[in-house]
Amino acid sequence: MRSMDIVFIGAGRLATQLAQALCAQGHHVTAVYSRTMASARQLAELVGARATDDLHALPLEADAFIIAVKDTALSDLLPHLADGRSQQRFYHTAGSMPLDVFKGTMSHYGVIYPMQTFSKERRVDFARVPLFIEASDDDTLDVARRIAGSVSQRVMVLSSEQRRYLHLAAVFACNFTNHCYALSAEILRRHDIPFDVMLPLIDETAAKVHELQPAQAQTGPAVRYDENVIDAHRQLLADMPDVQSLYTQLSQSIHLHNQK
């Protein structure tokens, strides 16, 4: 597959990981834009690109312009990006934004959504990250498929409607789960217990759902609704009423889903 010239709009966690993965596969990131020059330079130096904090200084042509910014900033950026580039191919990377956010601004547009949690400091193996794509036309979809397929072993075409539910499910599987880790860490910290004692349990819980459906892997007092244990736990959380309420709701939800 021939290498492509790619421009990145955004220099955050997702952009940092994806740009490096694409470069590792022989693509050329020619320019990086960020609202702050420091952020643009940080990513540009990693991938050998030109950095800018001026949208109008970006190249007028590239094989793909990949937008990786906050959802709230996307709509505001599009008219500026379209100036002199309306026939170029643009792709956003957001799980919750529809394809038609580009409509009326761009002629060729699509989505390349990597479903993963990203940190700048921790490299991700993109070969294992599923990428979900969608586009306004067949040629733009083909370019998305080639870009995504160059870094990932799993590329799927998904509609905007399907992607909304995918993103919702990902929030439960990742963001809410990580918040529960944070609450666990806080409970342990208050009683001088190190969080790393939880890591084998966390690893085994995650490993089980590679072999079992999540409902089959569920254990704990809420499955059988052991009220003695649940009430004792609730009493221990008396000084954390918001966490106590969450504990109750999660226990009830687990029990109800286990009855289905």
PDB file of C-alpha atoms in Angstrom:
ATOM      1  CA  MET A   1       0.000   0.000   0.000  1.00  0.00           C
ATOM      2  CA  ARG A   2       1.377   3.411  -0.927  1.00  0.00           C
ATOM      3  CA  SER A   3       2.163   5.845   1.847  1.00  0.00           C
ATOM      4  CA  MET A   4      -0.095   8.852   2.324  1.00  0.00           C
ATOM      5  CA  ASP A   5       0.450  12.467   3.267  1.00  0.00           C
ATOM      6  CA  ILE A   6      -1.663  13.193   6.330  1.00  0.00           C
ATOM      7  CA  VAL A   7      -2.375  16.412   8.225  1.00  0.00           C
ATOM      8  CA  PHE A   8      -3.436  16.284  11.867  1.00  0.00           C
ATOM      9  CA  ILE A   9      -5.747  18.883  13.376  1.00  0.00           C
ATOM     10  CA  GLY A  10      -5.317  18.363  17.097  1.00  0.00           C
ATOM     11  CA  ALA A  11      -2.332  17.211  19.133  1.00  0.00           C
ATOM     12  CA  GLY A  12      -3.931  15.543  22.142  1.00  0.00           C
ATOM     13  CA  ARG A  13      -3.799  11.975  23.376  1.00  0.00           C
ATOM     14  CA  LEU A  14      -5.574  10.308  20.450  1.00  0.00           C
ATOM     15  CA  ALA A  15      -3.735  12.371  17.834  1.00  0.00           C
ATOM     16  CA  THR A  16      -0.380  11.635  19.471  1.00  0.00           C
ATOM     17  CA  GLN A  17      -0.954   7.884  19.429  1.00  0.00           C
ATOM     18  CA  LEU A  18      -2.539   7.654  15.973  1.00  0.00           C
ATOM     19  CA  ALA A  19       0.005   9.918  14.280  1.00  0.00           C
ATOM     20  CA  GLN A  20       2.896   7.836  15.615  1.00  0.00           C
ATOM     21  CA  ALA A  21       1.188   4.590  14.574  1.00  0.00           C
ATOM     22  CA  LEU A  22       0.641   5.892  11.035  1.00  0.00           C
ATOM     23  CA  CYS A  23       4.239   7.075  10.743  1.00  0.00           C
ATOM     24  CA  ALA A  24       5.443   3.663  11.890  1.00  0.00           C
ATOM     25  CA  GLN A  25       3.600   2.197   8.895  1.00  0.00           C
ATOM     26  CA  GLY A  26       5.306   4.531   6.432  1.00  0.00           C
ATOM     27  CA  HIS A  27       2.774   7.347   6.159  1.00  0.00           C
ATOM     28  CA  HIS A  28       3.955  10.961   6.262  1.00  0.00           C
ATOM     29  CA  VAL A  29       2.426  13.381   8.752  1.00  0.00           C
ATOM     30  CA  THR A  30       3.201  16.637   7.004  1.00  0.00           C
ATOM     31  CA  ALA A  31       1.696  19.119   9.479  1.00  0.00           C
ATOM     32  CA  VAL A  32       0.190  19.280  12.946  1.00  0.00           C
ATOM     33  CA  TYR A  33      -2.177  21.994  14.168  1.00  0.00           C
ATOM     34  CA  SER A  34      -3.020  22.768  17.787  1.00  0.00           C
ATOM     35  CA  ARG A  35      -4.456  25.842  19.476  1.00  0.00           C
ATOM     36  CA  THR A  36      -1.158  26.146  21.332  1.00  0.00           C
ATOM     37  CA  MET A  37       2.168  26.035  19.513  1.00  0.00           C
ATOM     38  CA  ALA A  38       3.758  24.093  22.373  1.00  0.00           C
ATOM     39  CA  SER A  39       1.331  21.191  21.900  1.00  0.00           C
ATOM     40  CA  ALA A  40       1.672  21.284  18.123  1.00  0.00           C
ATOM     41  CA  ARG A  41       5.468  21.221  18.372  1.00  0.00           C
ATOM     42  CA  GLN A  42       5.434  18.350  20.864  1.00  0.00           C
ATOM     43  CA  LEU A  43       3.620  16.052  18.447  1.00  0.00           C
ATOM     44  CA  ALA A  44       5.290  17.446  15.324  1.00  0.00           C
ATOM     45  CA  GLU A  45       8.723  16.628  16.718  1.00  0.00           C
ATOM     46  CA  LEU A  46       7.667  13.026  17.334  1.00  0.00           C
ATOM     47  CA  VAL A  47       6.563  12.488  13.729  1.00  0.00           C
ATOM     48  CA  GLY A  48       8.827  14.860  11.783  1.00  0.00           C
ATOM     49  CA  ALA A  49       6.044  17.253  10.811  1.00  0.00           C
ATOM     50  CA  ARG A  50       5.633  21.018  10.641  1.00  0.00           C
ATOM     51  CA  ALA A  51       3.855  22.557  13.637  1.00  0.00           C
ATOM     52  CA  THR A  52       1.403  25.446  13.538  1.00  0.00           C
ATOM     53  CA  ASP A  53      -1.209  27.143  15.683  1.00  0.00           C
ATOM     54  CA  ASP A  54      -2.733  28.871  12.627  1.00  0.00           C
ATOM     55  CA  LEU A  55      -5.354  26.922  10.656  1.00  0.00           C
ATOM     56  CA  HIS A  56      -4.717  29.019   7.574  1.00  0.00           C
ATOM     57  CA  ALA A  57      -1.048  27.951   7.597  1.00  0.00           C
ATOM     58  CA  LEU A  58      -1.960  24.291   7.111  1.00  0.00           C
ATOM     59  CA  PRO A  59      -1.334  22.709   3.681  1.00  0.00           C
ATOM     60  CA  LEU A  60      -4.114  23.134   1.155  1.00  0.00           C
ATOM     61  CA  GLU A  61      -3.718  19.545  -0.023  1.00  0.00           C
ATOM     62  CA  ALA A  62      -3.088  16.137   1.551  1.00  0.00           C
ATOM     63  CA  ASP A  63      -4.358  12.609   1.091  1.00  0.00           C
ATOM     64  CA  ALA A  64      -6.261  12.983   4.371  1.00  0.00           C
ATOM     65  CA  PHE A  65      -6.914  15.598   7.021  1.00  0.00           C
ATOM     66  CA  ILE A  66      -7.552  13.868  10.351  1.00  0.00           C
ATOM     67  CA  ILE A  67      -9.355  15.930  12.986  1.00  0.00           C
ATOM     68  CA  ALA A  68      -8.812  14.865  16.596  1.00  0.00           C
ATOM     69  CA  VAL A  69     -10.215  17.652  18.771  1.00  0.00           C
ATOM     70  CA  LYS A  70     -12.874  17.996  21.457  1.00  0.00           C
ATOM     71  CA  ASP A  71     -16.389  17.407  20.162  1.00  0.00           C
ATOM     72  CA  THR A  72     -17.401  20.936  21.156  1.00  0.00           C
ATOM     73  CA  ALA A  73     -14.637  22.450  19.004  1.00  0.00           C
ATOM     74  CA  LEU A  74     -15.288  20.398  15.868  1.00  0.00           C
ATOM     75  CA  SER A  75     -18.156  22.376  14.346  1.00  0.00           C
ATOM     76  CA  ASP A  76     -16.391  25.695  14.920  1.00  0.00           C
ATOM     77  CA  LEU A  77     -13.226  24.515  13.161  1.00  0.00           C
ATOM     78  CA  LEU A  78     -14.824  23.139  10.007  1.00  0.00           C
ATOM     79  CA  PRO A  79     -15.562  26.414   8.136  1.00  0.00           C
ATOM     80  CA  HIS A  80     -11.949  27.541   8.666  1.00  0.00           C
ATOM     81  CA  LEU A  81     -10.570  24.185   7.528  1.00  0.00           C
ATOM     82  CA  ALA A  82     -12.789  24.168   4.440  1.00  0.00           C
ATOM     83  CA  ASP A  83     -11.401  27.504   3.230  1.00  0.00           C
ATOM     84  CA  GLY A  84      -9.417  26.521   0.120  1.00  0.00           C
ATOM     85  CA  ARG A  85      -9.723  22.813   0.981  1.00  0.00           C
ATOM     86  CA  SER A  86     -13.381  21.988   0.370  1.00  0.00           C
ATOM     87  CA  GLN A  87     -12.504  19.187  -2.078  1.00  0.00           C
ATOM     88  CA  GLN A  88     -10.032  17.504   0.294  1.00  0.00           C
ATOM     89  CA  ARG A  89     -10.841  14.430   2.390  1.00  0.00           C
ATOM     90  CA  PHE A  90     -11.543  15.133   6.058  1.00  0.00           C
ATOM     91  CA  TYR A  91     -12.059  12.573   8.819  1.00  0.00           C
ATOM     92  CA  HIS A  92     -13.052  13.135  12.412  1.00  0.00           C
ATOM     93  CA  THR A  93     -12.156  10.638  15.133  1.00  0.00           C
ATOM     94  CA  ALA A  94     -15.019  11.098  17.606  1.00  0.00           C
ATOM     95  CA  GLY A  95     -17.202   8.272  18.820  1.00  0.00           C
ATOM     96  CA  SER A  96     -20.234  10.413  19.565  1.00  0.00           C
ATOM     97  CA  MET A  97     -20.244  12.871  16.620  1.00  0.00           C
ATOM     98  CA  PRO A  98     -22.311  11.993  13.522  1.00  0.00           C
ATOM     99  CA  LEU A  99     -20.918  11.866  10.011  1.00  0.00           C
ATOM    100  CA  ASP A 100     -23.146  14.712   8.857  1.00  0.00           C
ATOM    101  CA  VAL A 101     -21.401  17.237  11.117  1.00  0.00           C
ATOM    102  CA  PHE A 102     -19.394  17.914   7.922  1.00  0.00           C
ATOM    103  CA  LYS A 103     -22.466  18.375   5.742  1.00  0.00           C
ATOM    104  CA  GLY A 104     -22.639  21.709   3.936  1.00  0.00           C
ATOM    105  CA  THR A 105     -18.989  22.460   4.685  1.00  0.00           C
ATOM    106  CA  MET A 106     -16.940  19.673   3.080  1.00  0.00           C
ATOM    107  CA  SER A 107     -17.510  17.607  -0.064  1.00  0.00           C
ATOM    108  CA  HIS A 108     -15.606  14.464   0.955  1.00  0.00           C
ATOM    109  CA  TYR A 109     -15.695  13.458   4.584  1.00  0.00           C
ATOM    110  CA  GLY A 110     -15.677  10.502   6.906  1.00  0.00           C
ATOM    111  CA  VAL A 111     -14.965   9.025  10.311  1.00  0.00           C
ATOM    112  CA  ILE A 112     -12.010   7.004  11.591  1.00  0.00           C
ATOM    113  CA  TYR A 113     -12.875   6.165  15.198  1.00  0.00           C
ATOM    114  CA  PRO A 114     -10.359   4.152  17.234  1.00  0.00           C
ATOM    115  CA  MET A 115     -12.185   2.621  20.185  1.00  0.00           C
ATOM    116  CA  GLN A 116      -9.508   2.742  22.853  1.00  0.00           C
ATOM    117  CA  THR A 117      -8.471   4.793  25.862  1.00  0.00           C
ATOM    118  CA  PHE A 118      -5.369   6.871  25.181  1.00  0.00           C
ATOM    119  CA  SER A 119      -2.626   8.561  27.189  1.00  0.00           C
ATOM    120  CA  LYS A 120       0.259  10.499  25.683  1.00  0.00           C
ATOM    121  CA  GLU A 121       2.740   8.725  27.941  1.00  0.00           C
ATOM    122  CA  ARG A 122       1.655   5.138  27.190  1.00  0.00           C
ATOM    123  CA  ARG A 123       2.061   3.751  23.672  1.00  0.00           C
ATOM    124  CA  VAL A 124      -0.840   1.691  22.375  1.00  0.00           C
ATOM    125  CA  ASP A 125      -0.519  -1.310  20.052  1.00  0.00           C
ATOM    126  CA  PHE A 126      -2.832  -0.117  17.285  1.00  0.00           C
ATOM    127  CA  ALA A 127      -2.841  -3.551  15.682  1.00  0.00           C
ATOM    128  CA  ARG A 128      -5.180  -4.628  18.503  1.00  0.00           C
ATOM    129  CA  VAL A 129      -7.388  -1.505  18.420  1.00  0.00           C
ATOM    130  CA  PRO A 130     -10.650  -1.854  16.466  1.00  0.00           C
ATOM    131  CA  LEU A 131     -11.182   1.088  14.109  1.00  0.00           C
ATOM    132  CA  PHE A 132     -14.687   2.028  12.967  1.00  0.00           C
ATOM    133  CA  ILE A 133     -15.089   3.911   9.711  1.00  0.00           C
ATOM    134  CA  GLU A 134     -17.803   5.672   7.747  1.00  0.00           C
ATOM    135  CA  ALA A 135     -17.729   8.091   4.806  1.00  0.00           C
ATOM    136  CA  SER A 136     -19.751  10.304   2.503  1.00  0.00           C
ATOM    137  CA  ASP A 137     -18.739   8.441  -0.665  1.00  0.00           C
ATOM    138  CA  ASP A 138     -17.019   5.259  -1.801  1.00  0.00           C
ATOM    139  CA  ASP A 139     -13.635   6.820  -2.602  1.00  0.00           C
ATOM    140  CA  THR A 140     -13.456   8.538   0.790  1.00  0.00           C
ATOM    141  CA  LEU A 141     -14.464   5.290   2.474  1.00  0.00           C
ATOM    142  CA  ASP A 142     -11.744   3.433   0.558  1.00  0.00           C
ATOM    143  CA  VAL A 143      -9.091   5.889   1.787  1.00  0.00           C
ATOM    144  CA  ALA A 144     -10.398   5.518   5.351  1.00  0.00           C
ATOM    145  CA  ARG A 145     -10.206   1.740   4.999  1.00  0.00           C
ATOM    146  CA  ARG A 146      -6.613   1.921   3.728  1.00  0.00           C
ATOM    147  CA  ILE A 147      -5.518   4.297   6.496  1.00  0.00           C
ATOM    148  CA  ALA A 148      -7.234   2.286   9.224  1.00  0.00           C
ATOM    149  CA  GLY A 149      -6.151  -1.057   7.784  1.00  0.00           C
ATOM    150  CA  SER A 150      -2.515  -0.002   7.732  1.00  0.00           C
ATOM    151  CA  VAL A 151      -2.437   0.197  11.546  1.00  0.00           C
ATOM    152  CA  SER A 152      -5.238  -2.088  12.764  1.00  0.00           C
ATOM    153  CA  GLN A 153      -6.112  -5.726  12.229  1.00  0.00           C
ATOM    154  CA  ARG A 154      -9.817  -4.985  12.764  1.00  0.00           C
ATOM    155  CA  VAL A 155     -11.586  -2.348  10.681  1.00  0.00           C
ATOM    156  CA  MET A 156     -15.373  -2.181  10.534  1.00  0.00           C
ATOM    157  CA  VAL A 157     -17.781   0.047   8.643  1.00  0.00           C
ATOM    158  CA  LEU A 158     -20.322   1.392  11.134  1.00  0.00           C
ATOM    159  CA  SER A 159     -23.107   3.936  10.720  1.00  0.00           C
ATOM    160  CA  SER A 160     -23.308   7.062  12.853  1.00  0.00           C
ATOM    161  CA  GLU A 161     -26.351   5.616  14.639  1.00  0.00           C
ATOM    162  CA  GLN A 162     -24.502   2.393  15.480  1.00  0.00           C
ATOM    163  CA  ARG A 163     -21.435   4.355  16.566  1.00  0.00           C
ATOM    164  CA  ARG A 164     -23.523   6.341  19.074  1.00  0.00           C
ATOM    165  CA  TYR A 165     -24.408   3.110  20.866  1.00  0.00           C
ATOM    166  CA  LEU A 166     -20.858   1.795  20.522  1.00  0.00           C
ATOM    167  CA  HIS A 167     -19.558   4.919  22.253  1.00  0.00           C
ATOM    168  CA  LEU A 168     -22.201   4.619  24.981  1.00  0.00           C
ATOM    169  CA  ALA A 169     -21.206   0.999  25.596  1.00  0.00           C
ATOM    170  CA  ALA A 170     -17.536   2.020  25.697  1.00  0.00           C
ATOM    171  CA  VAL A 171     -18.278   4.568  28.432  1.00  0.00           C
ATOM    172  CA  PHE A 172     -19.690   1.778  30.602  1.00  0.00           C
ATOM    173  CA  ALA A 173     -16.875  -0.657  29.787  1.00  0.00           C
ATOM    174  CA  CYS A 174     -14.021   1.812  30.206  1.00  0.00           C
ATOM    175  CA  ASN A 175     -14.798   5.179  31.811  1.00  0.00           C
ATOM    176  CA  PHE A 176     -17.256   3.982  34.438  1.00  0.00           C
ATOM    177  CA  THR A 177     -15.093   0.949  35.207  1.00  0.00           C
ATOM    178  CA  ASN A 178     -12.032   3.149  35.681  1.00  0.00           C
ATOM    179  CA  HIS A 179     -14.046   5.425  37.973  1.00  0.00           C
ATOM    180  CA  CYS A 180     -14.845   2.366  40.088  1.00  0.00           C
ATOM    181  CA  TYR A 181     -11.088   1.715  40.272  1.00  0.00           C
ATOM    182  CA  ALA A 182     -10.648   5.285  41.510  1.00  0.00           C
ATOM    183  CA  LEU A 183     -13.325   4.801  44.180  1.00  0.00           C
ATOM    184  CA  SER A 184     -11.694   1.523  45.210  1.00  0.00           C
ATOM    185  CA  ALA A 185      -8.348   3.323  45.483  1.00  0.00           C
ATOM    186  CA  GLU A 186      -9.901   6.044  47.655  1.00  0.00           C
ATOM    187  CA  ILE A 187     -11.471   3.520  50.044  1.00  0.00           C
ATOM    188  CA  LEU A 188      -8.131   1.722  50.350  1.00  0.00           C
ATOM    189  CA  ARG A 189      -6.193   4.973  50.813  1.00  0.00           C
ATOM    190  CA  ARG A 190      -8.427   5.965  53.713  1.00  0.00           C
ATOM    191  CA  HIS A 191      -7.462   2.753  55.485  1.00  0.00           C
ATOM    192  CA  ASP A 192      -3.756   2.623  54.569  1.00  0.00           C
ATOM    193  CA  ILE A 193      -4.018  -0.260  52.107  1.00  0.00           C
ATOM    194  CA  PRO A 194      -2.050  -0.037  48.825  1.00  0.00           C
ATOM    195  CA  PHE A 195      -4.102  -0.114  45.636  1.00  0.00           C
ATOM    196  CA  ASP A 196      -1.763  -2.564  43.917  1.00  0.00           C
ATOM    197  CA  VAL A 197      -3.256  -5.419  45.961  1.00  0.00           C
ATOM    198  CA  MET A 198      -6.256  -5.047  43.628  1.00  0.00           C
ATOM    199  CA  LEU A 199      -4.285  -5.544  40.403  1.00  0.00           C
ATOM    200  CA  PRO A 200      -4.435  -9.386  40.260  1.00  0.00           C
ATOM    201  CA  LEU A 201      -8.191  -9.203  40.833  1.00  0.00           C
ATOM    202  CA  ILE A 202      -8.610  -6.527  38.137  1.00  0.00           C
ATOM    203  CA  ASP A 203      -6.484  -8.524  35.683  1.00  0.00           C
ATOM    204  CA  GLU A 204      -8.414 -11.750  36.259  1.00  0.00           C
ATOM    205  CA  THR A 205     -11.777  -9.972  35.944  1.00  0.00           C
ATOM    206  CA  ALA A 206     -10.718  -8.510  32.597  1.00  0.00           C
ATOM    207  CA  ALA A 207      -9.238 -11.819  31.416  1.00  0.00           C
ATOM    208  CA  LYS A 208     -12.453 -13.734  32.132  1.00  0.00           C
ATOM    209  CA  VAL A 209     -14.520 -11.753  29.617  1.00  0.00           C
ATOM    210  CA  HIS A 210     -12.195 -12.965  26.849  1.00  0.00           C
ATOM    211  CA  GLU A 211     -13.693 -16.400  27.457  1.00  0.00           C
ATOM    212  CA  LEU A 212     -17.098 -15.766  29.064  1.00  0.00           C
ATOM    213  CA  GLN A 213     -19.945 -13.372  28.444  1.00  0.00           C
ATOM    214  CA  PRO A 214     -19.824 -10.572  31.067  1.00  0.00           C
ATOM    215  CA  ALA A 215     -23.076 -11.754  32.662  1.00  0.00           C
ATOM    216  CA  GLN A 216     -21.596 -15.251  33.094  1.00  0.00           C
ATOM    217  CA  ALA A 217     -18.421 -13.831  34.642  1.00  0.00           C
ATOM    218  CA  GLN A 218     -20.301 -11.752  37.248  1.00  0.00           C
ATOM    219  CA  THR A 219     -19.646 -12.693  40.880  1.00  0.00           C
ATOM    220  CA  GLY A 220     -20.049 -11.019  44.264  1.00  0.00           C
ATOM    221  CA  PRO A 221     -22.766 -10.427  46.865  1.00  0.00           C
ATOM    222  CA  ALA A 222     -25.093  -8.580  44.476  1.00  0.00           C
ATOM    223  CA  VAL A 223     -25.524 -11.606  42.175  1.00  0.00           C
ATOM    224  CA  ARG A 224     -27.297 -13.564  44.903  1.00  0.00           C
ATOM    225  CA  TYR A 225     -28.352 -10.336  46.636  1.00  0.00           C
ATOM    226  CA  ASP A 226     -26.783 -11.234  49.953  1.00  0.00           C
ATOM    227  CA  GLU A 227     -28.445  -8.504  52.029  1.00  0.00           C
ATOM    228  CA  ASN A 228     -26.285  -9.092  55.120  1.00  0.00           C
ATOM    229  CA  VAL A 229     -23.094  -8.345  53.171  1.00  0.00           C
ATOM    230  CA  ILE A 230     -24.672  -5.534  51.165  1.00  0.00           C
ATOM    231  CA  ASP A 231     -26.017  -3.813  54.281  1.00  0.00           C
ATOM    232  CA  ALA A 232     -22.642  -4.168  56.008  1.00  0.00           C
ATOM    233  CA  HIS A 233     -20.913  -2.578  53.033  1.00  0.00           C
ATOM    234  CA  ARG A 234     -23.435   0.239  52.962  1.00  0.00           C
ATOM    235  CA  GLN A 235     -22.736   0.969  56.640  1.00  0.00           C
ATOM    236  CA  LEU A 236     -19.008   1.155  55.921  1.00  0.00           C
ATOM    237  CA  LEU A 237     -19.791   3.805  53.293  1.00  0.00           C
ATOM    238  CA  ALA A 238     -21.810   6.018  55.647  1.00  0.00           C
ATOM    239  CA  ASP A 239     -19.173   8.744  55.469  1.00  0.00           C
ATOM    240  CA  MET A 240     -19.225   8.611  51.635  1.00  0.00           C
ATOM    241  CA  PRO A 241     -22.943   9.055  50.853  1.00  0.00           C
ATOM    242  CA  ASP A 242     -22.472   9.523  47.095  1.00  0.00           C
ATOM    243  CA  VAL A 243     -20.462   6.293  46.878  1.00  0.00           C
ATOM    244  CA  GLN A 244     -22.987   4.554  49.157  1.00  0.00           C
ATOM    245  CA  SER A 245     -25.773   5.521  46.762  1.00  0.00           C
ATOM    246  CA  LEU A 246     -23.778   4.299  43.769  1.00  0.00           C
ATOM    247  CA  TYR A 247     -23.036   1.006  45.579  1.00  0.00           C
ATOM    248  CA  THR A 248     -26.766   0.483  46.157  1.00  0.00           C
ATOM    249  CA  GLN A 249     -27.704   1.260  42.560  1.00  0.00           C
ATOM    250  CA  LEU A 250     -25.005  -0.983  41.111  1.00  0.00           C
ATOM    251  CA  SER A 251     -25.929  -3.843  43.442  1.00  0.00           C
ATOM    252  CA  GLN A 252     -29.578  -3.596  42.424  1.00  0.00           C
ATOM    253  CA  SER A 253     -28.651  -3.410  38.735  1.00  0.00           C
ATOM    254  CA  ILE A 254     -26.408  -6.489  38.980  1.00  0.00           C
ATOM    255  CA  HIS A 255     -29.124  -8.432  40.765  1.00  0.00           C
ATOM    256  CA  LEU A 256     -31.819  -7.459  38.272  1.00  0.00           C
ATOM    257  CA  HIS A 257     -29.666  -8.309  35.252  1.00  0.00           C
ATOM    258  CA  ASN A 258     -28.722 -11.633  36.807  1.00  0.00           C
ATOM    259  CA  GLN A 259     -32.429 -12.556  36.997  1.00  0.00           C
ATOM    260  CA  LYS A 260     -32.938 -12.193  33.247  1.00  0.00           C
TER     261      LYS A 260
END
